[in-house]
């Protein structure tokens, strides 16, 4: 006879249930994993997860795409592997379509949709969310480029950055700063907490002449701000189709927000006239190097492309970088590439690493070999149909890097990042 006491039986059942609620999840598409990394899926079945942020209690907040809400994934560990214990929506529908951020103290949750940025009081211990306040408004582009990437600075805790893309592939009105499109602006969080700021007239211009900035990050060492940009589709030059390999996507450097004299504040990066070269041979412009700005067909003519601000690193055309985040000691930047639709064969659909030293990339702006593989689809030819599509990135305090994939509804974790 080996009867268990009923209390012991209840305990055993509870353990079994907890373990079942927090098991390793099988991802829909087995990634090809870069040397030294370990990648696991931790959640499936989410609705188009876009940007993500780890809160001060170590749980993961996920902004849904579409007209979604914020999901809070309570994380725990099972045999040393991080896993999801429970998941719940903490904001109403239509409070986000992509952007999410937490204040430096972790107690204010920011979300964005195509028109507004909202601030919610947030309790990281309970997940309780208070009433939303609209802090920035007037960003609707009428359909095209509906995401508004937001980033709450840690180096300047009263500053939130908000990016708004152009309203078309070629949006000629962005040549005027006052349209408030194709731009990154910084806003004082305290100054907007009373009355919402109008995006176009409010805040300060951090950078402009940017087609579509979808992700931003801050270097943990010096507080330098970085953004990833999605560049022009269907590019032609001198009547020739050069779009398959041009222009480059890029990583832009914007200097330090807390500097009283940031020489990179307010720089124009060239859009809608000037675009960075990727395949220089295909362009056939004498002496042009990767990242140099050229003036393609069908965009406003410009003779001053050489004097506009350029990217600090360049990526293959149409690979669609959607986020950039740094590891804790600032030696590595990770970029999520959502993947192409405007080229053959497909490209992107991966997370890559770029090594940094003293707050800057180790590689030059002309480099075409700066990226180090981390997490790739095994068969990019099957993309976008049968692939994961990386969107958002964030690290937790243990150095684990979380990655969302919107099309497959998944969250992955990258260890040893
Ligand atoms: C700006 O922030 C960075 C990172 O927190 C810090 O190292 C630096 O000293 C700050 N600079 C100023 C001028 O406050
Ligand atoms: C920085 O952190 C990474 C892990 O993110 C680690 O591999 C590397 O050795 C660290 N480098 C330094 C200089 O501490």
Short mmCIF file of C-alpha atoms and ligand atoms in Angstrom, two decimals:
data_model
loop_
_atom_site.label_atom_id
_atom_site.label_comp_id
_atom_site.label_asym_id
_atom_site.label_seq_id
_atom_site.Cartn_x
_atom_site.Cartn_y
_atom_site.Cartn_z
CA UNK A 1 0.00 0.00 0.00
CA UNK A 2 1.32 3.44 -0.83
CA UNK A 3 -1.50 5.81 -0.29
CA UNK A 4 -0.67 9.47 -0.46
CA UNK A 5 -2.27 11.78 2.01
CA UNK A 6 -4.88 13.91 0.26
CA UNK A 7 -2.81 17.02 1.05
CA UNK A 8 0.22 15.49 -0.68
CA UNK A 9 -1.95 14.51 -3.63
CA UNK A 10 -3.28 18.05 -3.98
CA UNK A 11 0.30 19.35 -3.81
CA UNK A 12 1.45 16.94 -6.51
CA UNK A 13 -1.48 17.84 -8.77
CA UNK A 14 -0.77 21.53 -8.28
CA UNK A 15 2.89 21.02 -9.24
CA UNK A 16 1.84 19.08 -12.31
CA UNK A 17 -0.59 21.78 -13.33
CA UNK A 18 2.00 24.53 -12.82
CA UNK A 19 4.56 22.66 -14.89
CA UNK A 20 2.01 22.13 -17.64
CA UNK A 21 1.11 25.82 -17.60
CA UNK A 22 4.74 26.69 -18.06
CA UNK A 23 6.27 24.29 -20.51
CA UNK A 24 8.70 24.82 -23.31
CA UNK A 25 6.71 25.85 -26.35
CA UNK A 26 7.37 24.49 -29.80
CA UNK A 27 7.86 27.32 -32.26
CA UNK A 28 6.08 27.08 -35.60
CA UNK A 29 9.32 27.42 -37.57
CA UNK A 30 12.58 25.95 -36.32
CA UNK A 31 15.16 28.78 -36.52
CA UNK A 32 18.70 28.47 -37.77
CA UNK A 33 20.64 29.66 -34.73
CA UNK A 34 23.90 31.62 -34.87
CA UNK A 35 27.06 30.37 -33.21
CA UNK A 36 26.95 30.60 -29.41
CA UNK A 37 23.24 31.37 -29.18
CA UNK A 38 20.33 29.31 -27.94
CA UNK A 39 16.83 30.16 -29.12
CA UNK A 40 13.47 28.91 -27.81
CA UNK A 41 9.88 29.83 -28.47
CA UNK A 42 8.07 30.81 -25.25
CA UNK A 43 4.63 31.86 -26.54
CA UNK A 44 2.47 31.11 -29.55
CA UNK A 45 -1.04 32.12 -30.51
CA UNK A 46 -0.59 35.84 -29.87
CA UNK A 47 -2.30 38.35 -32.11
CA UNK A 48 0.37 40.02 -34.24
CA UNK A 49 2.89 40.88 -31.49
CA UNK A 50 4.86 44.01 -32.43
CA UNK A 51 7.13 45.93 -30.04
CA UNK A 52 7.78 44.50 -26.59
CA UNK A 53 9.21 45.73 -23.30
CA UNK A 54 10.36 43.94 -20.15
CA UNK A 55 9.00 45.61 -17.00
CA UNK A 56 10.90 46.18 -13.75
CA UNK A 57 9.43 42.97 -12.28
CA UNK A 58 10.84 40.97 -15.21
CA UNK A 59 7.56 40.34 -17.02
CA UNK A 60 7.00 40.96 -20.71
CA UNK A 61 4.58 43.53 -22.11
CA UNK A 62 3.60 42.98 -25.73
CA UNK A 63 1.94 45.53 -28.03
CA UNK A 64 -0.44 43.83 -30.43
CA UNK A 65 -0.68 44.91 -34.04
CA UNK A 66 -3.85 46.01 -35.79
CA UNK A 67 -5.95 47.96 -33.34
CA UNK A 68 -4.78 45.88 -30.46
CA UNK A 69 -4.13 46.05 -26.77
CA UNK A 70 -1.15 45.35 -24.51
CA UNK A 71 -0.71 41.77 -23.33
CA UNK A 72 1.18 41.13 -20.12
CA UNK A 73 3.04 37.82 -20.11
CA UNK A 74 3.98 36.81 -16.57
CA UNK A 75 7.27 34.96 -16.85
CA UNK A 76 8.73 32.28 -14.64
CA UNK A 77 11.32 29.53 -15.04
CA UNK A 78 11.06 25.81 -15.54
CA UNK A 79 14.36 23.89 -15.17
CA UNK A 80 16.25 27.11 -15.82
CA UNK A 81 14.29 27.93 -18.99
CA UNK A 82 12.15 31.03 -19.06
CA UNK A 83 8.49 30.34 -19.77
CA UNK A 84 5.11 32.05 -19.65
CA UNK A 85 2.99 31.41 -16.57
CA UNK A 86 0.00 33.49 -17.57
CA UNK A 87 -1.09 36.04 -20.11
CA UNK A 88 -3.73 38.76 -19.99
CA UNK A 89 -4.73 41.95 -21.78
CA UNK A 90 -4.04 45.00 -19.60
CA UNK A 91 -5.18 47.83 -21.88
CA UNK A 92 -8.32 48.29 -23.96
CA UNK A 93 -8.44 47.55 -27.70
CA UNK A 94 -7.16 50.30 -30.02
CA UNK A 95 -4.59 51.55 -27.50
CA UNK A 96 -1.71 50.33 -29.62
CA UNK A 97 -0.80 49.02 -33.05
CA UNK A 98 2.98 48.69 -32.58
CA UNK A 99 4.64 51.07 -30.10
CA UNK A 100 5.21 50.44 -26.40
CA UNK A 101 7.61 51.86 -23.81
CA UNK A 102 8.06 52.12 -20.06
CA UNK A 103 9.28 55.18 -18.20
CA UNK A 104 12.75 54.93 -16.65
CA UNK A 105 11.18 54.17 -13.24
CA UNK A 106 8.92 51.51 -14.80
CA UNK A 107 5.74 53.07 -13.42
CA UNK A 108 4.32 54.67 -16.55
CA UNK A 109 3.37 52.58 -19.57
CA UNK A 110 3.31 54.35 -22.93
CA UNK A 111 1.58 53.00 -26.01
CA UNK A 112 0.96 54.44 -29.46
CA UNK A 113 -1.46 54.00 -32.31
CA UNK A 114 -1.43 55.84 -35.60
CA UNK A 115 -2.84 59.06 -34.08
CA UNK A 116 -1.94 59.13 -30.38
CA UNK A 117 0.57 58.36 -27.67
CA UNK A 118 -1.02 57.31 -24.38
CA UNK A 119 0.40 57.22 -20.84
CA UNK A 120 -0.99 54.77 -18.27
CA UNK A 121 0.00 54.52 -14.60
CA UNK A 122 1.42 51.00 -14.30
CA UNK A 123 2.05 48.79 -11.29
CA UNK A 124 4.73 46.24 -12.30
CA UNK A 125 4.07 44.06 -9.23
CA UNK A 126 0.39 43.48 -9.95
CA UNK A 127 0.11 44.42 -13.62
CA UNK A 128 -2.63 46.90 -12.71
CA UNK A 129 -3.04 49.75 -15.18
CA UNK A 130 -4.69 53.09 -14.38
CA UNK A 131 -6.62 55.45 -16.62
CA UNK A 132 -4.93 56.41 -19.88
CA UNK A 133 -4.06 59.99 -20.71
CA UNK A 134 -3.39 61.06 -24.29
CA UNK A 135 -0.05 62.88 -24.17
CA UNK A 136 0.66 63.36 -27.92
CA UNK A 137 -1.87 63.52 -30.74
CA UNK A 138 -2.34 64.51 -34.39
CA UNK A 139 -0.25 61.77 -36.03
CA UNK A 140 -2.77 60.08 -38.33
CA UNK A 141 -1.23 59.50 -41.77
CA UNK A 142 -4.40 58.11 -43.32
CA UNK A 143 -3.34 54.51 -43.71
CA UNK A 144 0.25 54.47 -44.97
CA UNK A 145 2.97 53.85 -42.37
CA UNK A 146 0.56 53.63 -39.42
CA UNK A 147 3.11 52.63 -36.77
CA UNK A 148 4.52 55.19 -34.32
CA UNK A 149 7.70 53.86 -32.73
CA UNK A 150 8.16 55.27 -29.24
CA UNK A 151 11.16 55.16 -26.94
CA UNK A 152 11.39 56.38 -23.34
CA UNK A 153 14.98 57.40 -22.58
CA UNK A 154 16.78 56.04 -19.53
CA UNK A 155 19.59 58.62 -19.78
CA UNK A 156 17.03 61.46 -19.94
CA UNK A 157 14.11 60.12 -17.92
CA UNK A 158 11.73 62.99 -18.80
CA UNK A 159 12.13 62.44 -22.55
CA UNK A 160 10.02 60.29 -24.86
CA UNK A 161 10.94 59.92 -28.54
CA UNK A 162 8.18 59.44 -31.08
CA UNK A 163 8.80 58.58 -34.75
CA UNK A 164 6.28 59.22 -37.50
CA UNK A 165 6.84 57.98 -41.03
CA UNK A 166 6.03 59.57 -44.37
CA UNK A 167 2.45 59.20 -45.63
CA UNK A 168 3.53 57.49 -48.86
CA UNK A 169 6.49 55.80 -50.52
CA UNK A 170 7.43 59.27 -51.79
CA UNK A 171 5.92 61.94 -49.53
CA UNK A 172 7.17 65.24 -50.97
CA UNK A 173 5.60 67.27 -48.14
CA UNK A 174 8.20 65.89 -45.70
CA UNK A 175 10.67 68.36 -47.23
CA UNK A 176 8.94 70.81 -44.86
CA UNK A 177 9.73 70.04 -41.23
CA UNK A 178 6.40 71.58 -40.22
CA UNK A 179 4.38 68.68 -41.70
CA UNK A 180 5.62 66.55 -38.82
CA UNK A 181 6.11 63.48 -41.03
CA UNK A 182 9.26 61.56 -41.81
CA UNK A 183 10.65 62.73 -38.50
CA UNK A 184 11.68 61.79 -34.95
CA UNK A 185 10.59 64.21 -32.25
CA UNK A 186 11.40 64.37 -28.56
CA UNK A 187 8.80 65.42 -26.00
CA UNK A 188 9.03 66.28 -22.33
CA UNK A 189 6.87 63.71 -20.52
CA UNK A 190 6.08 66.09 -17.66
CA UNK A 191 5.14 68.94 -20.01
CA UNK A 192 2.64 66.77 -21.92
CA UNK A 193 0.97 65.28 -18.85
CA UNK A 194 -1.49 68.18 -18.55
CA UNK A 195 -2.58 68.83 -22.12
CA UNK A 196 -1.70 66.57 -25.03
CA UNK A 197 0.95 67.98 -27.37
CA UNK A 198 0.19 68.27 -31.09
CA UNK A 199 2.81 66.18 -32.87
CA UNK A 200 3.50 68.49 -35.83
CA UNK A 201 3.82 71.70 -33.82
CA UNK A 202 4.99 70.33 -30.47
CA UNK A 203 8.18 68.79 -29.11
CA UNK A 204 11.64 69.20 -30.61
CA UNK A 205 13.07 67.78 -33.80
CA UNK A 206 15.69 65.13 -33.07
CA UNK A 207 16.05 64.13 -36.76
CA UNK A 208 14.11 64.51 -40.01
CA UNK A 209 14.26 63.51 -43.66
CA UNK A 210 13.60 59.92 -42.55
CA UNK A 211 11.21 57.80 -44.60
CA UNK A 212 9.95 55.45 -41.92
CA UNK A 213 11.57 54.90 -38.54
CA UNK A 214 10.03 51.84 -36.92
CA UNK A 215 12.41 51.19 -34.01
CA UNK A 216 14.77 53.07 -31.68
CA UNK A 217 17.25 52.20 -28.97
CA UNK A 218 19.68 53.85 -26.55
CA UNK A 219 23.26 52.79 -25.89
CA UNK A 220 23.58 51.88 -22.19
CA UNK A 221 27.09 53.30 -21.89
CA UNK A 222 26.85 56.86 -23.19
CA UNK A 223 23.10 57.21 -23.78
CA UNK A 224 23.52 57.61 -27.56
CA UNK A 225 20.24 57.23 -29.48
CA UNK A 226 19.94 54.98 -32.56
CA UNK A 227 17.13 54.33 -35.02
CA UNK A 228 16.45 51.86 -37.82
CA UNK A 229 14.98 53.11 -41.08
CA UNK A 230 12.97 51.43 -43.84
CA UNK A 231 13.82 53.00 -47.18
CA UNK A 232 12.31 53.53 -50.62
CA UNK A 233 10.43 50.92 -52.70
CA UNK A 234 10.49 50.52 -56.50
CA UNK A 235 13.59 52.67 -56.97
CA UNK A 236 14.71 53.62 -60.48
CA UNK A 237 17.79 55.57 -61.53
CA UNK A 238 18.30 57.14 -64.96
CA UNK A 239 15.41 55.06 -66.27
CA UNK A 240 16.78 51.76 -64.99
CA UNK A 241 15.20 49.50 -62.37
CA UNK A 242 17.66 49.34 -59.44
CA UNK A 243 15.13 48.53 -56.74
CA UNK A 244 16.09 44.93 -56.02
CA UNK A 245 19.38 46.00 -54.39
CA UNK A 246 18.80 49.68 -53.58
CA UNK A 247 18.54 51.81 -51.57
CA UNK A 248 20.12 50.50 -48.36
CA UNK A 249 18.14 50.23 -45.16
CA UNK A 250 20.05 51.85 -42.30
CA UNK A 251 21.01 52.41 -38.70
CA UNK A 252 21.07 56.12 -37.85
CA UNK A 253 22.91 57.78 -34.99
CA UNK A 254 21.28 60.74 -33.23
CA UNK A 255 23.73 61.62 -30.45
CA UNK A 256 22.94 62.00 -26.77
CA UNK A 257 19.67 63.47 -25.57
CA UNK A 258 21.14 64.68 -22.30
CA UNK A 259 23.86 66.70 -24.03
CA UNK A 260 23.21 70.44 -24.03
CA UNK A 261 25.04 70.70 -27.35
CA UNK A 262 24.22 67.57 -29.35
CA UNK A 263 25.74 68.17 -32.81
CA UNK A 264 23.43 65.53 -34.31
CA UNK A 265 20.22 67.12 -33.06
CA UNK A 266 18.00 68.35 -35.90
CA UNK A 267 19.99 66.80 -38.77
CA UNK A 268 18.27 66.07 -42.08
CA UNK A 269 18.86 62.54 -43.42
CA UNK A 270 17.82 63.19 -47.03
CA UNK A 271 14.30 61.83 -47.55
CA UNK A 272 12.33 62.45 -49.81
CA UNK A 273 15.21 63.29 -52.18
CA UNK A 274 18.38 61.47 -51.15
CA UNK A 275 18.77 57.72 -50.52
CA UNK A 276 21.72 55.53 -49.49
CA UNK A 277 23.44 53.20 -51.92
CA UNK A 278 23.61 49.47 -51.20
CA UNK A 279 24.64 47.82 -54.49
CA UNK A 280 26.94 50.51 -55.90
CA UNK A 281 27.72 48.54 -59.07
CA UNK A 282 24.05 48.40 -60.00
CA UNK A 283 23.77 52.19 -59.55
CA UNK A 284 26.73 52.86 -61.79
CA UNK A 285 27.49 56.28 -60.30
CA UNK A 286 31.23 57.02 -60.52
CA UNK A 287 32.94 56.77 -57.13
CA UNK A 288 29.78 56.08 -55.10
CA UNK A 289 30.29 54.04 -51.93
CA UNK A 290 27.84 52.04 -49.80
CA UNK A 291 25.79 54.51 -47.75
CA UNK A 292 26.50 57.54 -49.96
CA UNK A 293 23.29 59.36 -50.81
CA UNK A 294 22.00 59.46 -54.38
CA UNK A 295 18.99 61.16 -55.98
CA UNK A 296 16.86 58.54 -57.80
CA UNK A 297 14.16 59.07 -60.44
CA UNK A 298 10.64 60.24 -59.51
CA UNK A 299 11.62 61.98 -56.24
CA UNK A 300 12.22 65.72 -55.74
CA UNK A 301 15.50 66.79 -57.37
CA UNK A 302 18.30 67.67 -54.97
CA UNK A 303 21.86 68.84 -55.58
CA UNK A 304 22.88 68.75 -51.93
CA UNK A 305 22.60 65.01 -51.12
CA UNK A 306 26.29 64.95 -50.20
CA UNK A 307 25.69 67.37 -47.33
CA UNK A 308 22.81 65.48 -45.70
CA UNK A 309 23.34 63.20 -42.69
CA UNK A 310 24.13 59.57 -43.55
CA UNK A 311 23.54 56.25 -41.84
CA UNK A 312 26.13 54.76 -39.50
CA UNK A 313 25.55 51.20 -40.74
CA UNK A 314 23.75 49.99 -43.86
CA UNK A 315 21.69 46.87 -44.51
CA UNK A 316 20.51 45.07 -47.67
CA UNK A 317 17.59 46.69 -49.49
CA UNK A 318 14.06 45.91 -48.25
CA UNK A 319 15.15 43.75 -45.30
CA UNK A 320 12.96 45.99 -43.08
CA UNK A 321 14.76 46.59 -39.78
CA UNK A 322 12.03 47.15 -37.16
CA UNK A 323 13.91 47.39 -33.88
CA UNK A 324 17.37 47.89 -32.36
CA UNK A 325 18.37 47.10 -28.77
CA UNK A 326 21.74 46.87 -26.95
CA UNK A 327 23.10 44.30 -24.54
CA UNK A 328 23.87 45.54 -21.00
CA UNK A 329 27.55 46.31 -21.50
CA UNK A 330 26.95 48.01 -24.85
CA UNK A 331 29.22 45.74 -26.92
CA UNK A 332 26.41 44.44 -29.11
CA UNK A 333 23.43 45.88 -30.95
CA UNK A 334 20.70 43.50 -32.09
CA UNK A 335 18.47 44.36 -35.03
CA UNK A 336 15.18 42.62 -35.93
CA UNK A 337 14.64 42.38 -39.69
CA UNK A 338 10.99 41.82 -40.58
CA UNK A 339 11.83 40.84 -44.17
CA UNK A 340 11.18 42.04 -47.68
CA UNK A 341 8.18 42.22 -50.01
CA UNK A 342 9.71 44.50 -52.68
CA UNK A 343 12.53 42.25 -53.93
CA UNK A 344 13.20 38.82 -55.46
CA UNK A 345 14.31 36.58 -53.87
CA UNK A 346 13.02 37.45 -50.40
CA UNK A 347 15.59 38.73 -47.88
CA UNK A 348 15.60 39.65 -44.19
CA UNK A 349 13.43 37.59 -41.80
CA UNK A 350 16.17 37.35 -39.19
CA UNK A 351 17.74 38.80 -36.05
CA UNK A 352 21.33 39.93 -36.50
CA UNK A 353 24.07 41.29 -34.23
CA UNK A 354 26.32 44.29 -34.85
CA UNK A 355 29.35 44.68 -32.62
CA UNK A 356 29.97 48.01 -30.88
CA UNK A 357 32.98 49.56 -29.16
CA UNK A 358 32.99 52.81 -27.18
CA UNK A 359 29.38 53.48 -28.14
CA UNK A 360 29.87 53.15 -31.93
CA UNK A 361 29.73 50.25 -34.41
CA UNK A 362 33.03 48.47 -34.92
CA UNK A 363 32.37 48.32 -38.69
CA UNK A 364 32.36 51.33 -41.02
CA UNK A 365 29.28 52.80 -42.75
CA UNK A 366 30.58 51.29 -46.02
CA UNK A 367 30.71 47.75 -44.63
CA UNK A 368 28.51 45.09 -46.23
CA UNK A 369 29.71 42.40 -43.83
CA UNK A 370 28.90 43.94 -40.43
CA UNK A 371 26.05 41.60 -39.49
CA UNK A 372 26.56 38.47 -37.40
CA UNK A 373 23.83 35.78 -37.59
CA UNK A 374 21.72 35.19 -34.48
CA UNK A 375 18.35 33.78 -35.53
CA UNK A 376 17.37 33.15 -39.15
CA UNK A 377 14.68 31.28 -41.03
CA UNK A 378 15.97 28.01 -42.43
CA UNK A 379 14.20 28.55 -45.76
CA UNK A 380 13.92 32.25 -46.62
CA UNK A 381 12.52 31.19 -50.00
CA UNK A 382 9.36 30.17 -48.12
CA UNK A 383 8.93 33.66 -46.66
CA UNK A 384 6.73 35.40 -45.82
CA UNK A 385 4.28 32.47 -45.85
CA UNK A 386 6.04 29.85 -43.76
CA UNK A 387 8.44 31.96 -41.67
CA UNK A 388 8.75 33.88 -38.45
CA UNK A 389 9.03 37.66 -38.94
CA UNK A 390 11.01 39.43 -36.18
CA UNK A 391 9.60 42.78 -35.03
CA UNK A 392 10.31 43.81 -31.42
CA UNK A 393 13.30 43.21 -29.16
CA UNK A 394 14.00 43.72 -25.47
CA UNK A 395 16.45 42.42 -22.89
CA UNK A 396 15.61 41.40 -19.36
CA UNK A 397 17.96 41.93 -16.40
CA UNK A 398 19.36 38.42 -16.81
CA UNK A 399 20.59 39.27 -20.33
CA UNK A 400 17.94 37.23 -22.12
CA UNK A 401 16.80 38.81 -25.37
CA UNK A 402 13.10 38.48 -26.21
CA UNK A 403 11.93 38.69 -29.83
CA UNK A 404 8.40 39.00 -31.18
CA UNK A 405 7.25 37.61 -34.52
CA UNK A 406 4.00 39.18 -35.66
CA UNK A 407 2.99 36.95 -38.58
CA UNK A 408 3.49 33.73 -36.61
CA UNK A 409 2.03 35.15 -33.35
CA UNK A 410 5.08 34.12 -31.35
CA UNK A 411 7.63 35.26 -28.78
CA UNK A 412 11.12 33.75 -28.77
CA UNK A 413 13.92 34.10 -26.25
CA UNK A 414 17.58 34.29 -27.27
CA UNK A 415 20.06 33.16 -24.64
CA UNK A 416 23.73 34.24 -24.46
CA UNK A 417 22.92 37.47 -26.29
C1 LIG B 1 24.22 61.29 -20.31
O1 LIG B 1 23.80 59.98 -20.02
C2 LIG B 1 24.85 59.03 -20.04
C3 LIG B 1 24.24 57.65 -19.86
O2 LIG B 1 23.42 57.60 -18.73
C4 LIG B 1 25.87 59.38 -18.97
O3 LIG B 1 26.95 58.46 -19.03
C5 LIG B 1 26.41 60.79 -19.23
O4 LIG B 1 27.27 61.17 -18.20
C6 LIG B 1 25.25 61.79 -19.32
N1 LIG B 1 25.77 63.09 -19.74
C7 LIG B 1 25.36 64.22 -19.21
C8 LIG B 1 25.95 65.47 -19.81
O5 LIG B 1 24.56 64.30 -18.28
C1 LIG B 2 29.52 42.00 -22.70
O1 LIG B 2 28.38 41.16 -22.60
C2 LIG B 2 28.38 40.04 -23.46
C3 LIG B 2 27.05 39.32 -23.28
O2 LIG B 2 26.00 40.19 -23.64
C4 LIG B 2 29.56 39.15 -23.14
O3 LIG B 2 29.58 38.05 -24.02
C5 LIG B 2 30.83 39.94 -23.28
O4 LIG B 2 31.92 39.14 -22.88
C6 LIG B 2 30.78 41.20 -22.43
N1 LIG B 2 31.97 42.01 -22.74
C7 LIG B 2 32.61 42.72 -21.83
C8 LIG B 2 33.77 43.53 -22.33
O5 LIG B 2 32.27 42.73 -20.65
#
